[in-house]
């Protein structure tokens, strides 16, 4: 059973968020949570919260779901809208500052294999 959770308009550049997302792709939920708690990046806190939301979605959707068998099947980071700001520069000029945003999608699935024997 595949479940999805999305986080939209995160105020962080997709390039920086992808560095953290690549760490947890394909890992078990418990292992991914531990890894995100130890990671010293701002995006790790947001991804941890999103991962917990996806687990809650799985539990809400199906009462018999085994959380220990869930793993991160797919995670991807897309770019959101970019806010454009101006910063004053010398000699009356102005340079553009781009404040990038991200959309994150995470999909969890249950591992196939050793059923309760």
PDB file of C-alpha atoms in Angstrom:
ATOM      1  CA  UNK A   1       0.000   0.000   0.000  1.00  0.00           C
ATOM      2  CA  UNK A   2       1.527   3.272  -1.137  1.00  0.00           C
ATOM      3  CA  UNK A   3       0.906   6.510   0.786  1.00  0.00           C
ATOM      4  CA  UNK A   4       1.920  10.041  -0.111  1.00  0.00           C
ATOM      5  CA  UNK A   5       2.620  13.265   1.765  1.00  0.00           C
ATOM      6  CA  UNK A   6       3.490  16.646   0.264  1.00  0.00           C
ATOM      7  CA  UNK A   7       5.134  19.766   1.601  1.00  0.00           C
ATOM      8  CA  UNK A   8       4.699  22.825  -0.572  1.00  0.00           C
ATOM      9  CA  UNK A   9       6.253  26.291  -0.506  1.00  0.00           C
ATOM     10  CA  UNK A  10       9.162  25.412   1.771  1.00  0.00           C
ATOM     11  CA  UNK A  11      11.422  28.469   2.067  1.00  0.00           C
ATOM     12  CA  UNK A  12      14.616  26.647   1.048  1.00  0.00           C
ATOM     13  CA  UNK A  13      16.284  26.135  -2.288  1.00  0.00           C
ATOM     14  CA  UNK A  14      15.607  22.788  -3.999  1.00  0.00           C
ATOM     15  CA  UNK A  15      19.344  22.205  -4.438  1.00  0.00           C
ATOM     16  CA  UNK A  16      19.916  22.286  -0.671  1.00  0.00           C
ATOM     17  CA  UNK A  17      16.850  20.163   0.119  1.00  0.00           C
ATOM     18  CA  UNK A  18      17.868  17.500  -2.427  1.00  0.00           C
ATOM     19  CA  UNK A  19      21.123  16.940  -0.519  1.00  0.00           C
ATOM     20  CA  UNK A  20      19.121  15.764   2.504  1.00  0.00           C
ATOM     21  CA  UNK A  21      16.445  13.960   0.480  1.00  0.00           C
ATOM     22  CA  UNK A  22      19.099  11.810  -1.191  1.00  0.00           C
ATOM     23  CA  UNK A  23      20.189  10.547   2.238  1.00  0.00           C
ATOM     24  CA  UNK A  24      16.856   8.873   3.051  1.00  0.00           C
ATOM     25  CA  UNK A  25      15.744   7.572  -0.353  1.00  0.00           C
ATOM     26  CA  UNK A  26      15.127   3.806  -0.159  1.00  0.00           C
ATOM     27  CA  UNK A  27      15.644   3.530   3.601  1.00  0.00           C
ATOM     28  CA  UNK A  28      13.309   2.167   6.267  1.00  0.00           C
ATOM     29  CA  UNK A  29      11.207   4.777   8.055  1.00  0.00           C
ATOM     30  CA  UNK A  30      12.904   4.265  11.435  1.00  0.00           C
ATOM     31  CA  UNK A  31      16.375   4.448   9.908  1.00  0.00           C
ATOM     32  CA  UNK A  32      15.438   7.556   7.909  1.00  0.00           C
ATOM     33  CA  UNK A  33      14.043   9.270  11.011  1.00  0.00           C
ATOM     34  CA  UNK A  34      17.233   8.573  12.967  1.00  0.00           C
ATOM     35  CA  UNK A  35      19.349   9.863  10.094  1.00  0.00           C
ATOM     36  CA  UNK A  36      17.335  13.070   9.806  1.00  0.00           C
ATOM     37  CA  UNK A  37      17.588  13.723  13.541  1.00  0.00           C
ATOM     38  CA  UNK A  38      21.381  13.559  13.314  1.00  0.00           C
ATOM     39  CA  UNK A  39      21.714  15.671  10.158  1.00  0.00           C
ATOM     40  CA  UNK A  40      22.820  19.267  10.756  1.00  0.00           C
ATOM     41  CA  UNK A  41      20.849  20.843   7.883  1.00  0.00           C
ATOM     42  CA  UNK A  42      17.806  23.103   8.114  1.00  0.00           C
ATOM     43  CA  UNK A  43      15.935  20.984   5.569  1.00  0.00           C
ATOM     44  CA  UNK A  44      16.321  17.863   7.741  1.00  0.00           C
ATOM     45  CA  UNK A  45      13.830  19.197  10.317  1.00  0.00           C
ATOM     46  CA  UNK A  46      11.212  19.804   7.622  1.00  0.00           C
ATOM     47  CA  UNK A  47      11.790  16.406   5.992  1.00  0.00           C
ATOM     48  CA  UNK A  48      11.500  14.666   9.358  1.00  0.00           C
ATOM     49  CA  UNK A  49       8.151  16.339   9.974  1.00  0.00           C
ATOM     50  CA  UNK A  50       6.984  15.374   6.469  1.00  0.00           C
ATOM     51  CA  UNK A  51       8.091  11.759   7.023  1.00  0.00           C
ATOM     52  CA  UNK A  52       6.097  11.596  10.259  1.00  0.00           C
ATOM     53  CA  UNK A  53       3.103  13.012   8.407  1.00  0.00           C
ATOM     54  CA  UNK A  54       3.396  10.293   5.748  1.00  0.00           C
ATOM     55  CA  UNK A  55       3.528   7.602   8.463  1.00  0.00           C
ATOM     56  CA  UNK A  56       0.417   9.106  10.083  1.00  0.00           C
ATOM     57  CA  UNK A  57      -1.298   9.073   6.678  1.00  0.00           C
ATOM     58  CA  UNK A  58      -0.488   5.360   6.355  1.00  0.00           C
ATOM     59  CA  UNK A  59      -1.854   4.587   9.818  1.00  0.00           C
ATOM     60  CA  UNK A  60      -4.990   6.620   9.175  1.00  0.00           C
ATOM     61  CA  UNK A  61      -5.629   4.962   5.833  1.00  0.00           C
ATOM     62  CA  UNK A  62      -5.179   1.364   6.982  1.00  0.00           C
ATOM     63  CA  UNK A  63      -5.392   0.167  10.596  1.00  0.00           C
ATOM     64  CA  UNK A  64      -3.432  -3.025   9.931  1.00  0.00           C
ATOM     65  CA  UNK A  65      -0.353  -1.277   8.503  1.00  0.00           C
ATOM     66  CA  UNK A  66       2.955  -2.379  10.028  1.00  0.00           C
ATOM     67  CA  UNK A  67       5.023   0.787  10.523  1.00  0.00           C
ATOM     68  CA  UNK A  68       8.211  -1.279  10.895  1.00  0.00           C
ATOM     69  CA  UNK A  69       7.850  -2.513   7.300  1.00  0.00           C
ATOM     70  CA  UNK A  70       7.361   0.937   5.753  1.00  0.00           C
ATOM     71  CA  UNK A  71      10.190   2.387   3.678  1.00  0.00           C
ATOM     72  CA  UNK A  72      10.769   5.525   1.611  1.00  0.00           C
ATOM     73  CA  UNK A  73       9.871   4.312  -1.861  1.00  0.00           C
ATOM     74  CA  UNK A  74      10.213   7.651  -3.584  1.00  0.00           C
ATOM     75  CA  UNK A  75      11.125  11.195  -2.594  1.00  0.00           C
ATOM     76  CA  UNK A  76      11.618  14.115  -4.922  1.00  0.00           C
ATOM     77  CA  UNK A  77      12.078  17.853  -4.616  1.00  0.00           C
ATOM     78  CA  UNK A  78      10.716  20.273  -7.196  1.00  0.00           C
ATOM     79  CA  UNK A  79      11.219  23.994  -7.411  1.00  0.00           C
ATOM     80  CA  UNK A  80       8.431  26.270  -6.285  1.00  0.00           C
ATOM     81  CA  UNK A  81       7.855  29.920  -7.120  1.00  0.00           C
ATOM     82  CA  UNK A  82      10.824  32.237  -6.751  1.00  0.00           C
ATOM     83  CA  UNK A  83      10.429  35.503  -4.866  1.00  0.00           C
ATOM     84  CA  UNK A  84      12.455  38.274  -6.438  1.00  0.00           C
ATOM     85  CA  UNK A  85      13.959  40.923  -4.169  1.00  0.00           C
ATOM     86  CA  UNK A  86      16.236  43.896  -4.855  1.00  0.00           C
ATOM     87  CA  UNK A  87      19.348  44.699  -2.860  1.00  0.00           C
ATOM     88  CA  UNK A  88      21.000  48.118  -3.133  1.00  0.00           C
ATOM     89  CA  UNK A  89      24.510  48.155  -4.540  1.00  0.00           C
ATOM     90  CA  UNK A  90      27.147  50.871  -4.993  1.00  0.00           C
ATOM     91  CA  UNK A  91      26.729  53.773  -7.428  1.00  0.00           C
ATOM     92  CA  UNK A  92      22.919  53.670  -7.385  1.00  0.00           C
ATOM     93  CA  UNK A  93      22.608  50.175  -8.791  1.00  0.00           C
ATOM     94  CA  UNK A  94      20.403  47.346  -7.554  1.00  0.00           C
ATOM     95  CA  UNK A  95      21.058  43.614  -7.783  1.00  0.00           C
ATOM     96  CA  UNK A  96      18.343  41.001  -7.805  1.00  0.00           C
ATOM     97  CA  UNK A  97      18.139  38.450  -4.995  1.00  0.00           C
ATOM     98  CA  UNK A  98      16.234  35.226  -5.733  1.00  0.00           C
ATOM     99  CA  UNK A  99      14.498  33.605  -2.733  1.00  0.00           C
ATOM    100  CA  UNK A 100      13.831  30.066  -3.909  1.00  0.00           C
ATOM    101  CA  UNK A 101      11.096  27.754  -2.625  1.00  0.00           C
ATOM    102  CA  UNK A 102      10.644  23.980  -2.802  1.00  0.00           C
ATOM    103  CA  UNK A 103       7.849  21.460  -3.186  1.00  0.00           C
ATOM    104  CA  UNK A 104       8.645  18.059  -1.611  1.00  0.00           C
ATOM    105  CA  UNK A 105       6.763  14.812  -2.264  1.00  0.00           C
ATOM    106  CA  UNK A 106       7.424  11.622  -0.319  1.00  0.00           C
ATOM    107  CA  UNK A 107       5.923   8.185  -1.023  1.00  0.00           C
ATOM    108  CA  UNK A 108       6.042   5.328   1.455  1.00  0.00           C
ATOM    109  CA  UNK A 109       5.365   1.678   0.734  1.00  0.00           C
ATOM    110  CA  UNK A 110       5.523  -1.610   2.656  1.00  0.00           C
ATOM    111  CA  UNK A 111       8.422  -3.980   2.057  1.00  0.00           C
ATOM    112  CA  UNK A 112       7.476  -7.242   0.410  1.00  0.00           C
ATOM    113  CA  UNK A 113       8.987 -10.481   1.612  1.00  0.00           C
ATOM    114  CA  UNK A 114       9.030 -12.114   5.038  1.00  0.00           C
ATOM    115  CA  UNK A 115       5.398 -12.173   6.109  1.00  0.00           C
ATOM    116  CA  UNK A 116       4.559 -12.960   9.730  1.00  0.00           C
ATOM    117  CA  UNK A 117       5.806 -16.570   9.840  1.00  0.00           C
TER     118      UNK A 117
END
